[in-house]
XYZ file of N, CA and C in Angstrom:
705
model
N 121.820 114.936 58.419
C 121.741 113.630 59.093
C 120.293 113.175 59.230
N 119.398 114.140 59.523
C 117.986 113.796 59.663
C 117.398 113.298 58.362
N 117.729 113.986 57.263
C 117.219 113.589 55.950
C 117.757 112.219 55.539
N 119.031 111.980 55.832
C 119.645 110.694 55.495
C 118.994 109.558 56.283
N 118.686 109.806 57.544
C 118.038 108.794 58.383
C 116.642 108.482 57.872
N 115.916 109.523 57.456
C 114.572 109.316 56.919
C 114.634 108.543 55.605
N 115.638 108.838 54.754
C 115.791 108.083 53.502
C 116.016 106.600 53.786
N 116.806 106.323 54.829
C 117.021 104.930 55.233
C 115.710 104.300 55.706
N 114.900 105.090 56.400
C 113.602 104.604 56.868
C 112.701 104.233 55.698
N 112.719 105.042 54.660
C 111.919 104.774 53.460
C 112.361 103.472 52.803
N 113.667 103.246 52.741
C 114.189 102.005 52.156
C 113.736 100.786 52.961
N 113.827 100.901 54.268
C 113.395 99.794 55.130
C 111.897 99.574 55.012
N 111.150 100.662 54.904
C 109.694 100.583 54.728
C 109.353 99.814 53.462
N 110.041 100.147 52.379
C 109.788 99.481 51.093
C 110.139 98.003 51.138
N 111.085 97.643 52.022
C 111.499 96.245 52.161
C 110.647 95.497 53.184
N 109.575 96.164 53.677
C 108.658 95.588 54.679
C 109.336 95.309 56.012
N 110.434 96.000 56.272
C 111.104 95.884 57.575
C 110.581 97.015 58.454
N 109.296 96.872 58.851
C 108.560 97.979 59.432
C 109.084 98.419 60.795
N 109.472 97.461 61.639
C 109.956 97.824 62.973
C 111.236 98.665 62.874
N 112.189 98.214 62.043
C 113.426 98.975 61.852
C 113.140 100.314 61.183
N 112.191 100.296 60.255
C 111.820 101.520 59.558
C 111.281 102.563 60.524
N 110.441 102.131 61.457
C 109.861 103.069 62.419
C 110.935 103.711 63.286
N 111.903 102.902 63.713
C 112.990 103.434 64.535
C 113.735 104.531 63.775
N 114.018 104.287 62.493
C 114.713 105.296 61.673
C 113.851 106.533 61.474
N 112.546 106.330 61.255
C 111.658 107.474 61.126
C 111.708 108.337 62.388
N 111.632 107.682 63.548
C 111.630 108.415 64.811
C 112.936 109.184 65.008
N 114.060 108.532 64.707
C 115.358 109.189 64.861
C 115.496 110.367 63.890
N 115.076 110.146 62.631
C 115.167 111.199 61.628
C 114.294 112.392 61.977
N 113.096 112.115 62.459
C 112.181 113.199 62.828
C 112.719 113.980 64.015
N 113.305 113.272 64.982
C 113.910 113.960 66.133
C 115.019 114.916 65.687
N 115.852 114.470 64.734
C 116.930 115.315 64.218
C 116.371 116.535 63.482
N 115.314 116.322 62.710
C 114.707 117.431 61.974
C 114.039 118.427 62.925
N 113.474 117.916 64.016
C 112.869 118.815 65.013
C 113.929 119.714 65.649
N 115.116 119.165 65.842
C 116.210 119.984 66.373
C 116.578 121.104 65.402
N 116.518 120.788 64.097
C 116.798 121.807 63.084
C 115.739 122.907 63.136
N 114.487 122.500 63.287
C 113.393 123.479 63.363
C 113.609 124.440 64.532
N 113.991 123.890 65.674
C 114.203 124.733 66.849
C 115.342 125.737 66.640
N 116.349 125.331 65.869
C 117.525 126.194 65.673
C 117.350 127.182 64.516
N 116.321 126.971 63.685
C 116.117 127.830 62.517
C 115.334 129.092 62.890
N 115.815 130.245 62.454
C 115.155 131.521 62.730
C 114.173 131.898 61.624
N 114.462 131.439 60.406
C 113.637 131.785 59.250
C 112.291 131.052 59.337
N 111.183 131.812 59.425
C 109.867 131.215 59.578
C 109.439 130.414 58.345
N 109.868 130.859 57.165
C 109.535 130.113 55.942
C 110.176 128.732 55.979
N 111.449 128.685 56.355
C 112.149 127.407 56.461
C 111.533 126.535 57.556
N 111.163 127.186 58.675
C 110.522 126.435 59.761
C 109.265 125.734 59.258
N 108.448 126.477 58.522
C 107.211 125.913 57.999
C 107.493 124.776 57.035
N 108.535 124.934 56.201
C 108.924 123.891 55.252
C 109.329 122.613 55.986
N 110.155 122.763 57.015
C 110.610 121.606 57.781
C 109.440 120.926 58.495
N 108.545 121.743 59.052
C 107.378 121.172 59.750
C 106.523 120.353 58.786
N 106.354 120.857 57.567
C 105.562 120.152 56.565
C 106.205 118.818 56.201
N 107.525 118.818 56.026
C 108.234 117.582 55.683
C 108.152 116.570 56.826
N 108.287 117.072 58.057
C 108.190 116.178 59.219
C 106.815 115.530 59.266
N 105.781 116.311 59.027
C 104.414 115.786 59.029
C 104.237 114.720 57.953
N 104.786 114.968 56.770
C 104.688 114.000 55.677
C 105.411 112.710 56.028
N 106.617 112.822 56.573
C 107.398 111.639 56.952
C 106.657 110.830 58.013
N 106.120 111.553 58.990
C 105.483 110.887 60.131
C 104.258 110.099 59.699
N 103.362 110.755 58.970
C 102.101 110.111 58.645
C 102.198 109.156 57.466
N 103.270 109.254 56.681
C 103.448 108.299 55.590
C 103.619 106.889 56.132
N 104.185 106.791 57.335
C 104.386 105.467 57.932
C 103.271 105.091 58.897
N 102.766 106.055 59.640
C 101.856 105.733 60.737
C 100.390 105.734 60.358
N 100.052 106.062 59.133
C 98.639 106.143 58.764
C 98.046 104.763 58.507
N 98.077 103.917 59.498
C 97.432 102.619 59.411
C 98.160 101.607 58.569
N 99.394 101.884 58.183
C 100.107 100.994 57.286
C 100.663 99.780 58.006
N 101.099 99.964 59.252
C 101.767 98.871 59.938
C 100.752 97.933 60.579
N 100.838 96.674 60.226
C 100.011 95.647 60.853
C 100.754 94.328 60.768
N 101.059 93.788 61.909
C 101.748 92.508 61.985
C 100.850 91.532 62.727
N 100.709 90.335 62.205
C 99.871 89.332 62.860
C 100.699 88.105 63.207
N 100.543 87.657 64.441
C 101.238 86.474 64.932
C 100.195 85.430 65.281
N 100.353 84.240 64.725
C 99.416 83.148 65.019
C 100.071 82.223 66.037
N 99.433 82.060 67.185
C 99.900 81.115 68.199
C 99.056 79.853 68.070
N 99.681 78.754 67.712
C 98.961 77.499 67.510
C 98.672 76.812 68.841
N 97.726 75.924 68.808
C 97.391 75.124 69.986
C 98.617 74.336 70.448
N 98.926 74.444 71.734
C 100.056 73.756 72.375
C 101.423 74.302 71.957
N 101.466 75.415 71.252
C 102.745 76.025 70.889
C 103.453 76.541 72.133
N 104.792 76.552 72.094
C 105.578 77.088 73.203
C 106.500 78.197 72.677
N 107.134 78.908 73.607
C 108.041 79.980 73.212
C 107.378 81.342 73.149
N 106.202 81.463 73.757
C 105.450 82.723 73.672
C 105.244 83.358 75.045
N 106.296 83.395 75.836
C 106.218 84.121 77.105
C 105.958 85.589 76.818
N 105.536 86.328 77.836
C 105.317 87.762 77.650
C 106.605 88.451 77.201
N 107.739 88.018 77.756
C 109.021 88.618 77.393
C 109.287 88.464 75.894
N 109.052 87.267 75.360
C 109.294 87.036 73.935
C 108.299 87.784 73.059
N 107.052 87.836 73.504
C 106.005 88.450 72.693
C 106.130 89.968 72.627
N 106.508 90.591 73.752
C 106.496 92.051 73.833
C 107.879 92.694 73.730
N 108.945 91.902 73.758
C 110.314 92.439 73.884
C 110.633 93.545 72.893
N 110.324 93.345 71.630
C 110.754 94.317 70.613
C 110.013 95.646 70.702
N 108.937 95.713 71.504
C 108.179 96.960 71.626
C 108.471 97.703 72.931
N 109.319 97.121 73.768
C 109.571 97.704 75.091
C 110.939 98.379 75.129
N 111.072 99.484 74.410
C 112.321 100.242 74.482
C 112.205 101.325 75.556
N 113.229 102.153 75.663
C 113.266 103.147 76.734
C 112.259 104.274 76.538
N 111.645 104.345 75.357
C 110.623 105.356 75.118
C 109.363 105.056 75.925
N 109.127 103.792 76.215
C 107.885 103.379 76.881
C 107.909 103.750 78.360
N 107.000 104.650 78.737
C 106.878 105.063 80.137
C 105.458 104.882 80.659
N 104.514 104.631 79.750
C 103.112 104.514 80.152
C 102.444 103.393 79.361
N 101.624 102.604 80.055
C 101.013 101.430 79.440
C 99.525 101.392 79.790
N 98.697 101.027 78.801
C 97.265 100.851 79.030
C 96.918 99.379 78.787
N 96.243 98.760 79.737
C 95.791 97.371 79.604
C 94.277 97.359 79.723
N 93.610 96.866 78.700
C 92.160 96.721 78.733
C 91.830 95.246 78.574
N 91.209 94.689 79.594
C 90.865 93.265 79.578
C 89.741 93.063 80.581
N 88.580 92.576 80.139
C 87.450 92.436 81.067
C 87.605 91.315 82.089
N 88.629 90.464 81.926
C 88.713 89.284 82.782
C 89.971 89.218 83.634
N 90.421 90.359 84.160
C 91.513 90.325 85.138
C 90.876 90.037 86.485
N 90.594 88.772 86.708
C 89.836 88.352 87.881
C 90.513 87.170 88.548
N 90.060 86.876 89.763
C 90.599 85.727 90.483
C 89.872 84.466 90.058
N 90.650 83.408 89.810
C 90.082 82.092 89.503
C 90.610 81.119 90.538
N 89.715 80.394 91.203
C 90.143 79.497 92.272
C 90.909 78.304 91.728
N 91.688 77.685 92.583
C 92.481 76.511 92.201
C 91.547 75.440 91.661
N 91.896 74.915 90.488
C 91.025 73.950 89.830
C 90.955 72.622 90.586
N 92.083 72.171 91.094
C 92.110 70.934 91.871
C 93.349 70.957 92.748
N 93.507 69.935 93.545
C 94.645 69.917 94.461
C 95.970 69.889 93.727
N 96.010 69.221 92.578
C 97.277 69.028 91.887
C 97.373 69.809 90.577
N 96.269 70.150 89.970
C 96.297 70.867 88.697
C 95.838 72.299 88.936
N 96.807 73.179 89.055
C 96.489 74.573 89.341
C 96.417 75.384 88.045
N 95.496 76.273 87.988
C 95.380 77.168 86.840
C 95.854 78.558 87.260
N 96.861 79.092 86.559
C 97.281 80.453 86.856
C 96.129 81.391 86.550
N 95.771 82.216 87.487
C 94.642 83.111 87.306
C 95.008 84.264 86.395
N 93.996 84.934 85.904
C 94.216 86.144 85.122
C 94.953 87.188 85.956
N 94.687 87.215 87.249
C 95.386 88.158 88.118
C 96.875 87.856 88.155
N 97.246 86.591 88.229
C 98.659 86.235 88.224
C 99.288 86.527 86.863
N 98.535 86.332 85.799
C 99.049 86.678 84.478
C 99.312 88.179 84.387
N 98.393 88.962 84.925
C 98.587 90.415 84.926
C 99.798 90.789 85.772
N 99.978 90.103 86.891
C 101.146 90.351 87.740
C 102.438 90.031 86.995
N 102.467 88.931 86.264
C 103.661 88.571 85.486
C 103.933 89.608 84.404
N 102.879 90.131 83.803
C 103.030 91.179 82.803
C 103.647 92.426 83.440
N 103.186 92.775 84.632
C 103.741 93.927 85.358
C 105.206 93.692 85.721
N 105.543 92.468 86.127
C 106.929 92.154 86.454
C 107.836 92.359 85.245
N 107.350 91.973 84.067
C 108.127 92.175 82.846
C 108.386 93.658 82.614
N 107.375 94.497 82.852
C 107.535 95.941 82.661
C 108.518 96.536 83.663
N 108.486 96.031 84.889
C 109.390 96.540 85.929
C 110.842 96.199 85.604
N 111.077 95.017 85.018
C 112.441 94.589 84.704
C 113.081 95.425 83.615
N 112.284 96.061 82.774
C 112.847 96.876 81.699
C 113.106 96.052 80.448
N 113.771 96.689 79.443
C 114.537 97.938 79.492
C 113.692 99.204 79.446
N 112.356 99.059 79.355
C 111.512 100.243 79.346
C 111.534 100.909 80.720
N 111.101 102.164 80.771
C 111.113 102.941 82.009
C 109.679 103.282 82.406
N 108.861 102.261 82.571
C 107.437 102.466 82.840
C 107.213 103.135 84.194
N 106.405 104.191 84.174
C 106.059 104.913 85.395
C 104.585 104.749 85.763
N 103.739 104.498 84.745
C 102.303 104.383 84.998
C 101.713 103.246 84.180
N 100.896 102.425 84.827
C 100.137 101.371 84.165
C 98.658 101.636 84.418
N 97.881 101.730 83.352
C 96.437 101.927 83.470
C 95.746 100.593 83.196
N 94.952 100.124 84.126
C 94.211 98.873 83.947
C 92.715 99.177 83.909
N 92.060 98.744 82.844
C 90.605 98.823 82.739
C 90.079 97.405 82.629
N 89.266 97.004 83.595
C 88.733 95.646 83.607
C 87.310 95.695 84.152
N 86.712 94.537 84.376
C 85.370 94.485 84.943
C 85.413 93.752 86.282
N 84.412 94.007 87.111
C 84.354 93.368 88.420
C 84.066 91.874 88.284
N 84.653 91.106 89.187
C 84.327 89.686 89.277
C 82.887 89.574 89.779
N 82.240 88.495 89.385
C 80.858 88.283 89.822
C 80.821 87.613 91.183
N 79.840 87.932 91.968
C 79.591 87.235 93.225
C 80.675 87.416 94.263
N 81.028 86.312 94.921
C 81.940 86.349 96.072
C 83.380 86.648 95.695
N 83.726 86.556 94.408
C 85.104 86.792 93.993
C 85.476 88.254 93.900
N 84.498 89.148 94.013
C 84.752 90.570 93.836
C 85.710 91.121 94.888
N 85.472 90.786 96.139
C 86.317 91.308 97.219
C 87.750 90.830 97.070
N 87.928 89.559 96.718
C 89.274 89.018 96.544
C 89.966 89.657 95.342
N 89.200 89.919 94.268
C 89.745 90.588 93.098
C 90.280 91.976 93.466
N 89.476 92.748 94.184
C 89.870 94.109 94.566
C 91.085 94.080 95.489
N 91.070 93.164 96.466
C 92.197 93.065 97.396
C 93.485 92.680 96.664
N 93.372 91.755 95.721
C 94.558 91.318 94.967
C 95.116 92.448 94.114
N 94.237 93.190 93.466
C 94.688 94.315 92.639
C 95.330 95.409 93.492
N 94.786 95.634 94.669
C 95.368 96.625 95.573
C 96.756 96.186 96.035
N 96.920 94.877 96.226
C 98.231 94.355 96.622
C 99.252 94.550 95.495
N 98.824 94.294 94.264
C 99.700 94.533 93.113
C 100.037 96.023 93.016
N 99.039 96.856 93.249
C 99.230 98.310 93.187
C 100.279 98.775 94.186
N 100.191 98.260 95.425
C 101.155 98.646 96.457
C 102.556 98.149 96.108
N 102.638 96.927 95.607
C 103.938 96.361 95.255
C 104.589 97.156 94.119
N 103.789 97.549 93.131
C 104.320 98.358 92.031
C 104.796 99.718 92.536
N 104.056 100.278 93.497
C 104.447 101.571 94.062
C 105.832 101.483 94.682
N 106.147 100.340 95.289
C 107.476 100.146 95.889
C 108.586 100.157 94.840
N 108.201 99.949 93.580
C 109.166 99.965 92.473
C 109.050 101.250 91.646
N 108.348 102.238 92.183
C 108.235 103.520 91.502
C 107.252 103.548 90.353
N 106.316 102.592 90.329
C 105.331 102.512 89.257
C 103.929 102.714 89.828
N 103.143 103.569 89.201
C 101.772 103.821 89.621
C 100.809 102.940 88.834
N 99.927 102.240 89.533
C 98.888 101.439 88.883
C 97.556 102.155 89.044
N 96.975 102.545 87.935
C 95.675 103.220 87.919
C 94.620 102.193 87.516
N 93.682 101.885 88.413
C 92.699 100.817 88.186
C 91.317 101.417 87.962
N 90.668 100.997 86.881
C 89.293 101.418 86.589
C 88.469 100.178 86.245
N 87.168 100.276 86.524
C 86.261 99.163 86.249
C 85.142 99.613 85.313
N 84.738 98.722 84.425
C 83.652 99.008 83.500
C 82.823 97.746 83.297
N 81.525 97.895 83.298
C 80.648 96.742 83.085
C 80.404 96.477 81.603
N 80.840 97.402 80.751
C 80.563 97.276 79.319
C 81.804 96.987 78.483
N 82.969 96.828 79.122
C 84.205 96.586 78.383
C 84.184 95.200 77.739
N 84.600 95.132 76.480
C 84.658 93.856 75.754
C 86.011 93.653 75.083
N 86.630 94.736 74.632
C 87.897 94.631 73.909
C 89.035 94.203 74.834
N 90.014 93.559 74.230
C 91.238 93.199 74.946
C 92.408 93.769 74.157
N 93.092 94.718 74.739
C 94.233 95.299 74.048
C 95.209 95.907 75.036
N 96.456 96.023 74.571
C 97.528 96.622 75.360
C 98.149 97.711 74.506
N 98.317 98.910 75.075
C 98.857 100.032 74.322
C 100.029 100.641 75.088
N 101.033 101.050 74.333
C 102.200 101.728 74.905
C 102.239 103.163 74.404
N 102.765 104.066 75.220
C 102.799 105.468 74.805
C 103.779 105.719 73.650
N 104.528 104.712 73.247
C 105.378 104.817 72.065
C 104.568 104.674 70.781
N 103.287 104.287 70.933
C 102.419 104.168 69.762
C 102.032 102.753 69.395
N 102.680 101.763 69.999
C 102.368 100.374 69.660
C 101.109 99.913 70.379
N 100.276 99.165 69.662
C 99.065 98.591 70.231
C 99.030 97.111 69.884
N 98.822 96.275 70.899
C 98.792 94.822 70.714
C 97.442 94.297 71.139
N 96.795 93.576 70.247
C 95.509 92.950 70.530
C 95.700 91.437 70.524
N 95.392 90.796 71.631
C 95.513 89.341 71.749
C 94.105 88.780 71.905
N 93.764 87.817 71.066
C 92.413 87.267 71.087
C 91.953 86.819 72.458
N 92.839 86.201 73.210
C 92.501 85.701 74.546
C 92.990 86.640 75.642
N 93.442 87.829 75.301
C 94.010 88.707 76.316
C 95.296 88.108 76.857
N 95.618 88.395 78.101
C 96.840 87.868 78.715
C 96.712 86.392 79.099
N 95.512 85.869 79.046
C 95.263 84.508 79.524
C 95.301 83.502 78.369
N 96.463 83.378 77.705
C 96.562 82.426 76.591
C 97.421 81.213 76.935
N 97.848 81.100 78.182
C 98.641 79.942 78.596
C 97.743 78.835 79.141
N 98.113 77.602 78.858
C 97.383 76.468 79.424
C 97.849 76.217 80.851
N 97.006 75.578 81.634
C 97.410 75.238 82.992
C 98.453 74.125 82.932
N 99.417 74.127 83.834
C 100.464 73.095 83.817
C 99.910 71.736 84.217
N 100.634 70.710 83.831
C 100.212 69.352 84.184
C 100.294 69.118 85.692
N 101.210 69.802 86.325
C 101.382 69.670 87.774
C 102.321 70.742 88.276
N 102.451 70.814 89.578
C 103.284 71.872 90.168
C 104.768 71.656 89.914
N 105.155 70.444 89.521
C 106.568 70.145 89.275
C 106.798 69.691 87.829
N 105.972 70.197 86.921
C 106.126 69.862 85.500
C 106.834 70.995 84.783
N 107.555 70.641 83.701
C 108.254 71.640 82.904
C 107.236 72.637 82.334
N 107.546 73.895 82.479
C 106.641 74.939 82.012
C 105.843 75.577 83.129
N 105.951 75.001 84.329
C 105.214 75.595 85.449
C 105.781 76.961 85.806
N 107.117 77.080 85.819
C 107.767 78.339 86.171
C 108.182 79.145 84.940
N 108.719 78.469 83.929
C 109.213 79.139 82.737
C 108.117 79.148 81.678
N 107.558 80.330 81.419
C 106.423 80.415 80.504
C 106.827 80.251 79.043
N 108.110 80.303 78.721
C 108.531 79.978 77.362
C 108.319 78.497 77.077
N 108.258 77.695 78.137
C 108.049 76.262 77.996
C 106.601 75.851 78.259
N 105.753 76.826 78.531
C 104.339 76.547 78.825
C 103.533 76.469 77.527
N 102.805 75.372 77.281
C 101.952 75.283 76.087
C 100.871 76.365 76.112
N 100.486 76.820 74.934
C 99.509 77.908 74.815
C 98.200 77.410 74.213
N 97.149 78.164 74.472
C 95.909 77.989 73.733
C 96.076 78.650 72.363
N 95.334 78.192 71.406
C 95.380 78.828 70.086
C 94.804 80.236 70.168
N 95.511 81.191 69.615
C 95.022 82.569 69.595
C 95.784 83.369 68.536
N 95.330 84.568 68.297
C 95.954 85.447 67.313
C 96.372 86.745 67.985
N 97.569 87.218 67.639
C 98.092 88.482 68.164
C 98.219 89.457 66.995
N 97.563 90.607 67.113
C 97.648 91.643 66.087
C 98.385 92.848 66.653
N 99.396 93.319 65.924
C 100.216 94.447 66.357
C 100.022 95.605 65.384
N 99.704 96.768 65.918
C 99.504 97.961 65.110
C 100.375 99.085 65.667
N 100.576 100.107 64.863
C 101.135 101.346 65.388
C 100.102 102.431 65.150
N 99.772 103.159 66.199
C 98.713 104.155 66.128
C 99.249 105.546 66.393
N 98.516 106.544 65.932
C 98.894 107.929 66.175
C 98.573 108.342 67.607
N 97.588 107.683 68.208
C 97.211 107.992 69.584
C 97.048 106.686 70.336
N 97.639 106.598 71.526
C 97.531 105.350 72.279
C 96.411 105.383 73.289
N 95.940 106.552 73.643
C 94.862 106.636 74.620
C 93.570 107.028 73.919
N 92.537 106.243 74.120
C 91.275 106.496 73.452
C 90.647 107.772 73.989
N 89.949 108.491 73.107
C 89.256 109.708 73.521
C 87.763 109.511 73.391
């Protein structure tokens, strides 16, 4: 069954159906690992381990790269739509690196801009809803400048406490030299968004379409690059 599943993965790979191919690779490798555990013959064990290694790295060695172009004023790119296919039950740990998870004051009385902090909160809400089983979120960002620093820290602590009430740990770190913006899942998927989580435009008003439903919110132009990596946590 494991070999048959891997053969199906190879067919999907050749057809450029990479997401489906990866799922088959993972299932096939899991089945082969069960065979390894049940095999007493060390020669056979070594043979199976070698085949598993070949199957695994044939797909994951930098081959997968998907790019999504979000045009100016495009809609339909809520976090749920953008990340849905990568949030299966395997995902239990998430890394977010973005230097601008900071508080931004209300732009005017009637035209409010959702802050990066609120965008990060919405991203966390998506993770809590599932279907993934996230237990830990690691956030690496930079401190807000000037008077906004205290409010930034207080807001992040509030998000941290709220996540704890849902059984999720938020690990917060700060760096003055961070520049990259990327999101990584322990399943191996890595998503790089040119504008980070802050690619939505501010709504026309508090009662305009798109204020609550981000699928209807116009976006800034940006590019989303999706990779699959052998390691999700940088060393």
